[in-house]
Amino acid sequence: MSRQPVPLPAEHIPPGTPEWRTADVRRWLDAVPARWAHPLFAFLALAVSVAWEVAAAPVPACTSAEPCGSDWTGLAVAVVLVLSLYWVWRQPRLAIGGLAVTVVALAAEDGVFAFARPSALAYLLAAGFAVAGLVHRLAVAGRQRALALEAAGSAVQRLPDAARTFRRGRLSFVLAAVFLAVAGFGVWQALGVADAYEQRAAEAAHLSGEVTAVDEDEGVLTVTAEGRTRRIETAFPEDFPVGTRVDLVVDGDGAVLVAEPYDAFGWELLVLGGSVAGLAFLANGVTGHLAARRLRREPLPVLHVLVREGEEDGRTYVFAADDTEGRRSVLCFHSLYASEDDEEEEFDEEEEFDEEEFDGNDAASGDDADLRKIADILRGGGPTPPLREAVLYGAPYAGAEVAFVAREDEDDPEVAVECSVTAVKPTLPEWRGRGPQRRERTSPRRSADEIAARMTPTAGPRVWRAHGFSRAIGLGLLLVQGGGVWAALDDGPSWSWLWLVPALPWLLTSVATALTWRITADRDGLWVTGAWRVRRVPWDVITSVRHHEDGIRVGRAKDSSVDLSPTGWAWLERRTGREPGAERVADEVRALLHRPDLRPDAEAGPGQQGMPVGPPLVALTVLWGAAVLLLL
């Protein structure tokens, strides 16, 4: 029997507030970006083209006439480029401006003929594709806003008093100041390195010599000048073949090339990282602050809806007012409580909660309820939160800020005001195709009865095994493992071998699990095949089955849970339009747990129970290591 939503007292529902009903919700959900406009595709296109351009673009050789030094203009363009890759996901308007700057910078450096290079042309096309997707997403967000305003009609209300005191952005500003200070420190140190060289060069001797030997592995030139041979370190030994004349700055026993006067790369890298992080936090802080101000500035459209808190990710999910069973969520966001006594509510959105977990960046709150809520997000699990009647303030659309009023539960007579602390997102993947074939994720977790309705009893054992995504993850980790062993053994015995002690067992377990995990359900329980063994778990000791952190966890009454991980990559599977395979397996096994009539009648034979491949993989790794040592 379905549980009725927690009602909202009538005095807290503004007069004339319309219900956001299923028909309007469907129209709102249909106004989602096309598949091609998903930011993942733009990000990949840009990343690949940037990598190609970096590898293929001609790099001017360092010479005495034009020595290599700090390229602050190029570093600034690199900062904008990295930020643009991030903003493609989070800040479409800023991403458009950032990509325009990078294209202009590329053209300004080499002229329009720069795009005659295939790699530069590829970047130009990738940037154009990304901008087209960003413009499309902004247009779709405008369409969603118009549909929300149409559903709200003429009903407008000012925010509740508690929400008017809610502030966002201060933590982002603080973090921005910290990272920008780090970047400033890096600039100061890099300039100090350059100044130190200039002082040294002013007092040192200047000689000209000939390169007599080049050690490209060590990055060392052997230079003979005025009858003395010196070994000079260089970052680009390929630019100075044997017989090349080079100019030196000689100070006692030390000498450097005039063409490569100093190395401030480490400080420049610090400037890059600090600037990117600082400006990203700054942009997020300004965006959140301005959005919150817009909410407080004028009366807002209001909609009568239902809300529920996600079981695993702590998001607030919004449902149509007539969807009393919570079958299909409309949109989601993270929120925190607001109170009239609060001077600030803070939540960092530098890393938005992406599908499964809380990122770990803090929220500053002065209320115990906020602390409990954050703890629930971190912990996950627990009983399914109830549906609650709510009034939503603000026109919802992708990227919007909203607030809502609802009771916490049936036993709490007071209403709570909550404000969004991350942007609104449609709960359906925004790029899925339209039409009846589109699969929809209706809630953070489907009920066992809903899953059972799609299953039919079988006489033989049910078998679930590693799917394509899981095996792809396993093959990728296997390549990482093989490359890591090669890199560790490349220089012979050294301290680098120590990293193999913790890394190899984890890699072996992950590779073996991802490639060949299996769960077999029969009359008496489950056979769970992991990396090293096959475990028998009777039905009467199983307490829960859930998809957890890209793995499957089978809880047991007395002993510790039985875990399989990794069993895929849920984040990427969702973004490619697929239901995560391991999530579906966990749902179906949980349905068998709660519906004994669906369980198989037969027992699983040895061939259906699976075989762990961890031990053979260890032998294969040992043989690979031996082969590497023999080849080197």
XYZ file of C-alpha atoms in Angstrom:
632
model
C 0.000 0.000 0.000
C 1.506 3.322 -1.042
C 2.378 5.868 1.595
C 0.663 9.253 1.325
C 2.879 12.349 1.004
C 3.552 14.366 4.144
C 0.980 17.199 3.873
C 1.878 20.878 3.979
C -0.426 22.994 6.150
C -2.771 25.123 4.063
C -1.602 28.364 5.687
C 1.853 27.803 4.180
C 0.521 27.435 0.633
C 0.125 30.935 -0.870
C -3.368 31.584 -2.265
C -3.643 30.771 -5.941
C -0.550 28.565 -6.044
C -1.088 26.189 -8.995
C -0.158 22.532 -8.926
C 2.655 21.523 -11.240
C 0.924 18.539 -12.741
C 2.181 15.624 -14.838
C 1.085 17.109 -18.171
C 3.091 20.287 -17.554
C 5.989 18.271 -16.165
C 6.184 16.173 -19.311
C 6.340 19.268 -21.464
C 9.116 20.624 -19.237
C 11.054 17.363 -19.433
C 10.663 17.217 -23.199
C 12.470 20.557 -23.435
C 15.886 19.007 -22.858
C 19.005 19.522 -24.982
C 19.584 17.247 -27.933
C 21.930 14.303 -27.533
C 24.777 15.946 -29.442
C 24.817 18.936 -27.053
C 25.800 16.954 -23.976
C 28.920 18.581 -22.477
C 30.758 15.255 -22.409
C 31.020 15.226 -26.213
C 32.257 18.819 -26.368
C 34.751 18.159 -23.576
C 36.153 15.077 -25.305
C 36.399 16.845 -28.665
C 38.219 19.781 -27.104
C 40.523 17.605 -24.995
C 41.552 15.429 -27.942
C 42.129 18.401 -30.246
C 44.148 20.241 -27.575
C 46.318 17.186 -26.993
C 46.864 16.866 -30.746
C 47.749 20.542 -31.111
C 50.202 20.416 -28.198
C 51.912 17.378 -29.717
C 51.880 18.593 -33.327
C 52.343 22.364 -33.120
C 55.848 23.568 -34.001
C 57.867 24.710 -30.981
C 60.452 27.419 -31.746
C 63.944 26.304 -30.791
C 65.707 28.136 -27.987
C 68.539 30.296 -29.331
C 70.905 32.878 -27.932
C 69.060 35.540 -29.920
C 65.653 34.386 -28.645
C 66.249 32.537 -25.365
C 63.547 30.499 -23.685
C 62.078 32.079 -20.596
C 58.749 32.559 -18.869
C 55.915 32.968 -21.389
C 53.305 34.748 -19.307
C 50.991 35.380 -22.256
C 51.020 31.706 -23.198
C 50.444 30.775 -19.562
C 47.424 33.082 -19.380
C 45.960 31.459 -22.508
C 46.590 28.025 -20.955
C 44.679 29.114 -17.829
C 41.740 30.255 -19.958
C 41.861 27.011 -21.944
C 41.746 24.766 -18.870
C 39.001 26.896 -17.334
C 37.013 26.666 -20.557
C 37.134 22.863 -20.405
C 35.674 23.049 -16.894
C 33.169 25.763 -17.777
C 31.794 23.652 -20.622
C 30.198 21.625 -17.818
C 29.356 24.333 -15.308
C 29.322 27.837 -16.799
C 28.122 27.848 -20.442
C 28.320 31.618 -20.885
C 31.860 31.834 -19.531
C 32.856 28.811 -21.628
C 31.768 30.587 -24.816
C 33.924 33.598 -23.953
C 36.876 31.439 -22.919
C 36.824 29.408 -26.124
C 36.639 32.599 -28.188
C 39.739 33.911 -26.390
C 41.719 30.732 -27.099
C 40.820 30.746 -30.803
C 41.776 34.428 -31.130
C 45.041 33.767 -29.282
C 45.893 30.913 -31.631
C 45.198 33.091 -34.652
C 47.126 36.045 -33.196
C 50.247 33.943 -32.628
C 50.584 32.425 -36.109
C 47.981 34.305 -38.144
C 45.050 32.711 -39.900
C 47.484 30.352 -41.587
C 47.797 28.593 -38.220
C 44.568 26.793 -39.079
C 46.240 25.227 -42.088
C 47.701 22.757 -39.597
C 45.331 19.799 -39.223
C 45.670 19.901 -35.429
C 44.822 23.621 -35.201
C 41.917 23.167 -37.610
C 40.673 20.279 -35.456
C 40.717 22.552 -32.404
C 38.836 25.268 -34.300
C 36.164 22.758 -35.323
C 35.987 21.339 -31.773
C 35.584 24.842 -30.351
C 32.839 25.595 -32.865
C 31.058 22.358 -31.995
C 31.339 23.148 -28.267
C 29.994 26.690 -28.722
C 27.062 25.392 -30.762
C 26.213 22.960 -27.967
C 26.546 25.661 -25.311
C 24.247 28.044 -27.212
C 21.754 25.216 -27.666
C 21.809 24.424 -23.926
C 21.219 28.075 -23.043
C 18.317 28.273 -25.481
C 16.783 25.108 -24.024
C 17.134 26.508 -20.499
C 15.197 29.572 -21.661
C 12.484 27.301 -23.068
C 12.235 25.421 -19.759
C 11.933 28.702 -17.873
C 9.127 29.826 -20.162
C 7.264 26.539 -19.611
C 7.669 26.842 -15.831
C 6.332 30.420 -15.906
C 3.416 29.267 -18.047
C 2.595 26.536 -15.518
C 2.825 29.014 -12.610
C 0.567 31.526 -14.336
C 0.090 34.791 -12.492
C 0.859 33.361 -9.057
C 3.881 35.163 -7.596
C 5.125 35.448 -4.028
C 8.131 36.847 -2.260
C 10.538 34.424 -0.647
C 9.849 33.476 2.965
C 11.752 35.614 5.444
C 14.156 32.785 6.285
C 15.173 32.387 2.646
C 15.843 36.114 2.296
C 18.678 35.891 4.820
C 20.237 32.898 3.073
C 23.618 33.824 1.587
C 25.876 31.972 -0.810
C 29.307 32.573 -2.199
C 31.477 33.505 0.770
C 33.253 30.143 1.051
C 33.936 30.149 -2.682
C 35.370 33.647 -2.369
C 37.615 32.567 0.497
C 38.892 29.557 -1.442
C 39.369 31.738 -4.520
C 41.480 34.157 -2.483
C 43.601 31.293 -1.144
C 44.280 29.759 -4.557
C 44.877 33.112 -6.219
C 47.340 33.947 -3.436
C 49.125 30.674 -4.203
C 49.240 31.659 -7.878
C 50.593 35.075 -6.926
C 53.290 33.428 -4.828
C 54.242 31.309 -7.837
C 54.528 34.433 -10.025
C 56.719 36.090 -7.403
C 59.015 33.070 -7.214
C 59.255 32.716 -11.006
C 60.142 36.391 -11.364
C 62.700 35.914 -8.602
C 64.335 33.102 -10.569
C 64.533 35.348 -13.644
C 65.958 38.266 -11.644
C 68.571 36.022 -10.040
C 69.704 34.907 -13.478
C 69.921 38.485 -14.747
C 72.124 39.471 -11.800
C 74.290 36.414 -12.290
C 74.607 37.016 -16.030
C 75.643 40.633 -15.462
C 78.618 39.541 -13.359
C 79.515 36.258 -15.109
C 81.738 35.518 -18.094
C 80.187 34.940 -21.513
C 81.799 32.215 -23.616
C 81.101 30.474 -26.902
C 81.707 26.743 -27.333
C 80.965 23.709 -29.445
C 78.736 20.788 -28.545
C 80.880 17.646 -28.665
C 78.443 15.100 -27.212
C 74.723 14.861 -26.454
C 73.109 12.596 -23.849
C 69.402 12.867 -24.673
C 68.365 10.414 -21.937
C 69.942 12.548 -19.214
C 69.372 15.883 -20.978
C 73.067 16.816 -20.808
C 75.316 18.490 -23.402
C 79.079 18.199 -23.423
C 80.426 21.598 -24.510
C 84.053 22.510 -25.180
C 84.851 26.213 -24.725
C 88.337 27.767 -24.530
C 89.965 24.373 -24.091
C 87.743 23.258 -21.202
C 84.968 20.708 -21.368
C 81.767 21.328 -19.418
C 78.570 19.325 -18.929
C 75.534 21.539 -19.364
C 71.975 20.499 -18.490
C 69.287 21.290 -21.050
C 65.578 20.712 -21.351
C 65.783 20.321 -25.134
C 68.905 18.311 -26.046
C 67.461 17.616 -29.494
C 67.872 21.333 -30.351
C 71.664 21.146 -29.943
C 73.161 18.382 -32.100
C 76.889 17.646 -32.055
C 78.842 20.439 -33.750
C 76.399 23.201 -32.781
C 77.915 26.469 -31.514
C 76.335 27.605 -28.236
C 76.797 30.614 -25.965
C 77.389 30.075 -22.247
C 77.095 32.142 -19.087
C 79.926 30.908 -16.851
C 80.066 31.717 -13.152
C 82.917 29.818 -11.506
C 82.306 26.115 -11.983
C 78.679 26.650 -12.960
C 77.527 27.294 -16.493
C 74.192 27.596 -18.282
C 73.159 28.054 -21.872
C 72.235 31.578 -22.894
C 69.450 29.950 -24.924
C 68.046 28.305 -21.756
C 68.944 30.754 -19.012
C 66.804 29.425 -16.160
C 64.115 26.880 -15.346
C 60.991 28.222 -13.634
C 58.672 25.485 -14.936
C 57.735 24.261 -11.467
C 56.659 27.732 -10.352
C 54.803 28.299 -13.620
C 52.939 25.030 -13.068
C 51.972 26.282 -9.601
C 50.712 29.506 -11.164
C 48.648 27.515 -13.659
C 47.048 25.282 -11.025
C 46.427 28.092 -8.551
C 44.965 30.398 -11.178
C 42.631 27.753 -12.593
C 41.329 26.716 -9.159
C 41.095 30.301 -7.893
C 39.257 31.655 -10.919
C 36.928 28.638 -10.978
C 35.968 29.220 -7.332
C 35.640 32.947 -7.990
C 33.309 32.412 -10.945
C 31.196 29.944 -8.972
C 31.008 32.296 -6.017
C 29.950 35.255 -8.147
C 27.398 33.149 -10.040
C 25.858 31.741 -6.843
C 25.825 35.147 -5.155
C 24.114 36.854 -8.103
C 21.585 34.035 -8.489
C 20.679 34.235 -4.796
C 20.287 38.009 -5.075
C 17.920 37.606 -8.017
C 15.766 35.285 -5.929
C 15.488 37.848 -3.141
C 14.979 40.883 -5.340
C 11.420 40.439 -6.622
C 8.299 38.270 -6.271
C 8.756 34.798 -7.681
C 6.494 32.303 -9.447
C 5.335 29.528 -7.124
C 4.358 25.933 -7.837
C 2.751 23.287 -5.656
C 4.910 20.147 -5.969
C 6.099 17.057 -4.123
C 9.693 16.626 -2.949
C 11.783 13.765 -1.645
C 15.368 13.552 -0.482
C 17.588 11.085 -2.352
C 18.644 7.997 -0.432
C 22.246 7.901 -1.594
C 23.208 11.340 -2.827
C 21.286 13.680 -0.514
C 19.768 15.636 -3.377
C 16.272 17.065 -3.249
C 14.160 15.474 -5.977
C 11.040 17.298 -7.197
C 7.937 15.420 -8.443
C 4.690 16.512 -10.043
C 1.979 17.401 -7.529
C -0.253 14.549 -8.738
C 2.557 11.950 -8.744
C 1.712 10.797 -5.222
C 3.669 7.547 -5.617
C 6.855 9.302 -6.711
C 7.161 7.394 -9.972
C 8.999 10.047 -11.981
C 11.169 12.823 -10.613
C 11.349 16.049 -12.584
C 14.459 17.823 -11.383
C 16.971 17.736 -8.565
C 19.386 19.941 -6.660
C 21.183 20.043 -3.339
C 19.706 22.248 -0.656
C 20.334 23.444 2.881
C 18.011 24.725 5.560
C 17.515 28.454 6.008
C 16.393 30.195 9.168
C 15.639 33.790 9.997
C 18.545 33.897 12.466
C 21.132 32.705 9.971
C 23.452 35.304 8.541
C 24.917 32.919 6.004
C 24.361 29.477 4.604
C 27.221 28.198 2.554
C 27.896 25.306 0.337
C 30.757 24.927 -2.084
C 29.737 24.071 -5.621
C 33.197 23.911 -7.187
C 32.615 20.185 -7.580
C 28.903 19.512 -7.945
C 27.520 16.238 -6.602
C 27.618 14.239 -9.763
C 25.670 11.017 -9.583
C 26.589 9.030 -6.587
C 28.411 10.807 -3.814
C 29.113 13.935 -1.775
C 32.297 15.555 -3.003
C 33.675 16.350 0.447
C 33.803 20.154 0.218
C 32.247 21.607 3.331
C 29.058 23.494 3.891
C 29.055 26.186 6.518
C 25.860 26.118 8.545
C 24.766 27.312 11.930
C 21.897 24.861 12.353
C 21.990 21.302 13.721
C 19.602 20.179 10.988
C 22.148 21.182 8.374
C 24.806 19.118 10.113
C 22.498 16.111 10.221
C 21.703 16.574 6.557
C 25.359 16.732 5.551
C 26.055 13.654 7.668
C 23.252 11.830 5.859
C 24.768 12.795 2.521
C 28.163 11.501 3.559
C 26.775 8.316 5.045
C 24.154 7.433 2.433
C 21.680 4.602 2.825
C 18.983 4.503 5.499
C 15.232 4.179 5.045
C 13.540 5.636 2.009
C 12.648 9.275 2.763
C 8.959 10.135 2.397
C 7.374 12.250 -0.288
C 6.454 15.678 1.055
C 4.120 18.369 -0.184
C 6.039 21.555 -0.916
C 5.775 24.995 -2.460
C 8.590 25.692 -4.915
C 9.707 29.323 -5.216
C 11.344 30.406 -8.469
C 11.012 29.279 -12.074
C 12.857 25.954 -12.404
C 15.113 25.385 -15.402
C 18.537 23.865 -15.978
C 21.001 26.033 -14.047
C 18.408 27.927 -11.971
C 18.357 28.595 -8.213
C 15.169 27.831 -6.258
C 13.814 27.526 -2.729
C 10.969 25.506 -1.238
C 8.875 25.154 1.895
C 7.890 21.740 3.281
C 7.457 19.785 6.492
C 10.303 17.480 7.433
C 8.032 14.552 8.338
C 4.574 13.769 9.692
C 5.711 14.068 13.313
C 7.119 17.565 12.830
C 4.423 20.254 13.018
C 6.807 22.988 11.860
C 7.658 23.736 8.240
C 11.222 24.157 7.023
C 12.566 26.491 4.379
C 15.330 25.126 2.164
C 17.355 26.903 -0.516
C 19.202 25.294 -3.397
C 22.963 25.287 -3.138
C 23.639 23.707 -6.523
C 21.992 24.510 -9.813
C 18.769 22.801 -10.852
C 19.244 19.769 -13.095
C 16.593 17.747 -14.929
C 16.688 14.233 -13.495
C 16.438 12.700 -16.933
C 19.806 12.837 -18.695
C 19.526 16.090 -20.582
C 20.750 14.720 -23.895
C 18.610 11.583 -24.292
C 16.568 11.315 -27.444
C 12.894 12.102 -27.444
C 10.145 9.587 -27.978
C 8.580 6.560 -26.347
C 11.772 4.508 -26.403
C 13.539 6.845 -23.998
C 14.384 5.098 -20.741
C 13.635 7.059 -17.592
C 15.115 6.828 -14.145
C 12.101 7.537 -11.947
C 13.717 7.793 -8.528
C 17.057 7.347 -6.830
C 16.159 3.686 -6.241
C 13.326 1.602 -7.699
C 11.257 -0.554 -5.386
C 11.585 -4.320 -5.311
C 7.933 -4.676 -6.383
C 8.544 -2.460 -9.433
C 11.494 -4.602 -10.485
C 9.675 -7.836 -9.721
C 6.821 -6.812 -12.000
C 9.225 -7.017 -14.940
C 10.635 -10.425 -14.015
C 9.208 -13.899 -14.547
C 9.968 -17.009 -12.457
C 12.532 -19.399 -13.913
C 13.295 -23.025 -13.151
C 17.021 -22.770 -13.828
C 19.495 -20.542 -11.958
C 19.702 -16.884 -12.902
C 23.191 -15.723 -13.868
C 24.477 -12.164 -14.057
C 28.021 -11.574 -15.257
C 30.422 -8.789 -16.190
C 28.998 -6.654 -19.002
C 30.737 -4.635 -21.696
C 31.416 -1.511 -19.626
C 32.793 -3.542 -16.752
C 35.120 -5.477 -19.037
C 36.269 -2.255 -20.659
C 37.179 -0.911 -17.210
C 39.036 -4.160 -16.507
C 40.997 -3.967 -19.759
C 41.897 -0.351 -19.073
C 43.157 -1.199 -15.596
C 45.063 -4.141 -17.055
C 46.889 -1.767 -19.398
C 47.652 0.517 -16.450
C 48.978 -2.469 -14.515
C 51.196 -3.633 -17.366
C 52.512 -0.132 -17.993
C 53.141 0.421 -14.295
C 55.154 -2.780 -13.997
C 57.197 -1.802 -17.049
C 57.843 1.709 -15.675
C 58.843 0.392 -12.239
C 61.240 -2.183 -13.636
C 62.617 0.038 -16.385
C 65.518 1.425 -14.338
C 66.366 -1.787 -12.532
C 66.172 -2.232 -8.740
C 65.209 1.051 -7.071
C 62.932 2.590 -4.474
C 60.254 2.931 -7.155
C 59.567 -0.769 -6.732
C 57.996 -0.020 -3.349
C 54.878 1.425 -4.966
C 54.162 -2.041 -6.359
C 53.528 -3.331 -2.828
C 50.221 -1.462 -2.288
C 49.315 -0.864 -5.927
C 49.636 -4.334 -7.432
C 47.228 -6.143 -5.071
C 44.593 -3.473 -5.634
C 45.084 -3.539 -9.412
C 45.027 -7.332 -9.562
C 41.807 -7.469 -7.550
C 40.148 -4.705 -9.574
C 41.154 -6.146 -12.953
C 40.062 -9.683 -12.079
C 36.734 -8.469 -10.659
C 35.882 -6.091 -13.510
C 36.647 -8.709 -16.163
C 34.882 -11.775 -14.748
C 32.601 -10.986 -11.802
C 29.502 -13.124 -11.643
C 26.440 -13.556 -9.434
C 24.386 -16.742 -9.715
C 21.026 -17.065 -7.952
C 19.596 -20.511 -7.308
C 17.087 -22.116 -4.973
C 19.102 -21.687 -1.781
C 20.996 -18.444 -2.261
C 23.657 -16.627 -4.246
C 27.020 -17.675 -5.605
C 29.180 -14.520 -5.734
C 32.344 -14.807 -7.836
C 34.974 -12.181 -7.175
C 38.668 -11.903 -7.921
C 39.935 -14.638 -5.587
C 37.085 -16.937 -4.613
C 33.461 -17.921 -5.010
C 31.308 -17.218 -1.947
C 28.066 -18.901 -1.003
C 25.470 -16.547 0.527
C 22.191 -18.212 1.594
C 18.978 -16.250 1.140
C 18.154 -16.326 4.845
C 21.318 -14.411 5.845
C 21.064 -11.675 3.198
C 19.850 -8.371 4.611
C 20.287 -6.094 1.600
C 21.558 -5.891 -1.955
C 22.580 -2.525 -3.351
C 24.648 -0.818 -6.004
C 27.305 1.134 -4.116
C 30.232 3.183 -5.500
C 30.452 1.327 -8.819
C 30.174 -2.014 -7.059
C 27.576 -4.466 -5.793
C 27.266 -4.972 -2.033
C 25.440 -7.961 -0.540
C 24.764 -7.340 3.145
C 24.729 -10.276 5.570
C 23.072 -10.571 8.964
C 26.145 -11.610 10.968
C 29.284 -11.443 8.862
C 30.631 -8.513 6.867
C 29.100 -7.729 3.502
C 30.206 -9.422 0.280
C 31.463 -6.775 -2.140
C 32.204 -6.814 -5.844
C 34.055 -3.740 -7.125
C 34.444 -2.382 -9.716
C 31.503 -3.726 -11.699
C 31.360 -0.908 -14.247
C 31.350 2.884 -14.348
C 27.851 4.115 -13.553
C 28.628 7.780 -14.226
C 29.779 7.152 -17.788
C 27.077 4.550 -18.462
C 24.357 7.058 -17.568
C 25.919 9.704 -19.753
C 25.974 7.402 -22.733
C 22.249 6.750 -22.370
C 22.440 3.359 -20.677
C 21.126 2.109 -17.392
C 24.180 1.066 -15.326
C 24.495 -2.705 -15.717
C 25.526 -3.318 -12.118
C 22.642 -1.179 -10.857
C 20.186 -3.322 -12.817
C 21.765 -6.502 -11.429
C 21.509 -5.202 -7.849
C 17.854 -4.277 -8.408
C 16.980 -7.715 -9.780
C 18.815 -9.600 -7.040
C 17.070 -7.432 -4.434
C 13.733 -8.301 -6.066
C 14.535 -12.013 -5.652
C 15.429 -11.371 -2.017
C 12.024 -9.832 -1.270
C 9.983 -12.046 -3.622
C 10.786 -15.732 -2.947
C 8.241 -16.791 -5.573
C 10.607 -15.461 -8.268
C 13.600 -17.498 -7.117
C 14.825 -20.385 -9.280
C 13.746 -23.942 -8.401
C 17.098 -25.602 -9.174
C 20.572 -25.490 -7.710
C 23.496 -24.040 -9.675
C 26.069 -26.471 -10.991
C 29.841 -25.879 -10.845
C 29.871 -24.498 -14.373
C 27.299 -21.834 -13.471
C 29.000 -20.685 -10.272
C 31.917 -19.012 -12.060
C 35.660 -19.165 -11.532
C 37.895 -16.445 -10.022
C 40.722 -15.325 -12.288
C 42.826 -13.579 -9.662
C 45.371 -16.450 -9.266
C 45.950 -16.870 -13.035
C 46.302 -13.106 -13.313
C 49.039 -13.150 -10.661
C 50.929 -15.750 -12.684
C 50.472 -13.669 -15.841
C 51.794 -10.583 -14.046
C 54.861 -12.445 -12.808
C 55.573 -13.663 -16.350
C 55.139 -10.136 -17.672
C 57.559 -8.765 -15.080
C 60.101 -11.423 -15.963
C 59.716 -10.621 -19.656
C 60.253 -6.920 -18.966
C 63.451 -7.622 -17.028
C 64.735 -9.839 -19.834
C 63.942 -7.256 -22.509
C 65.563 -4.317 -20.706
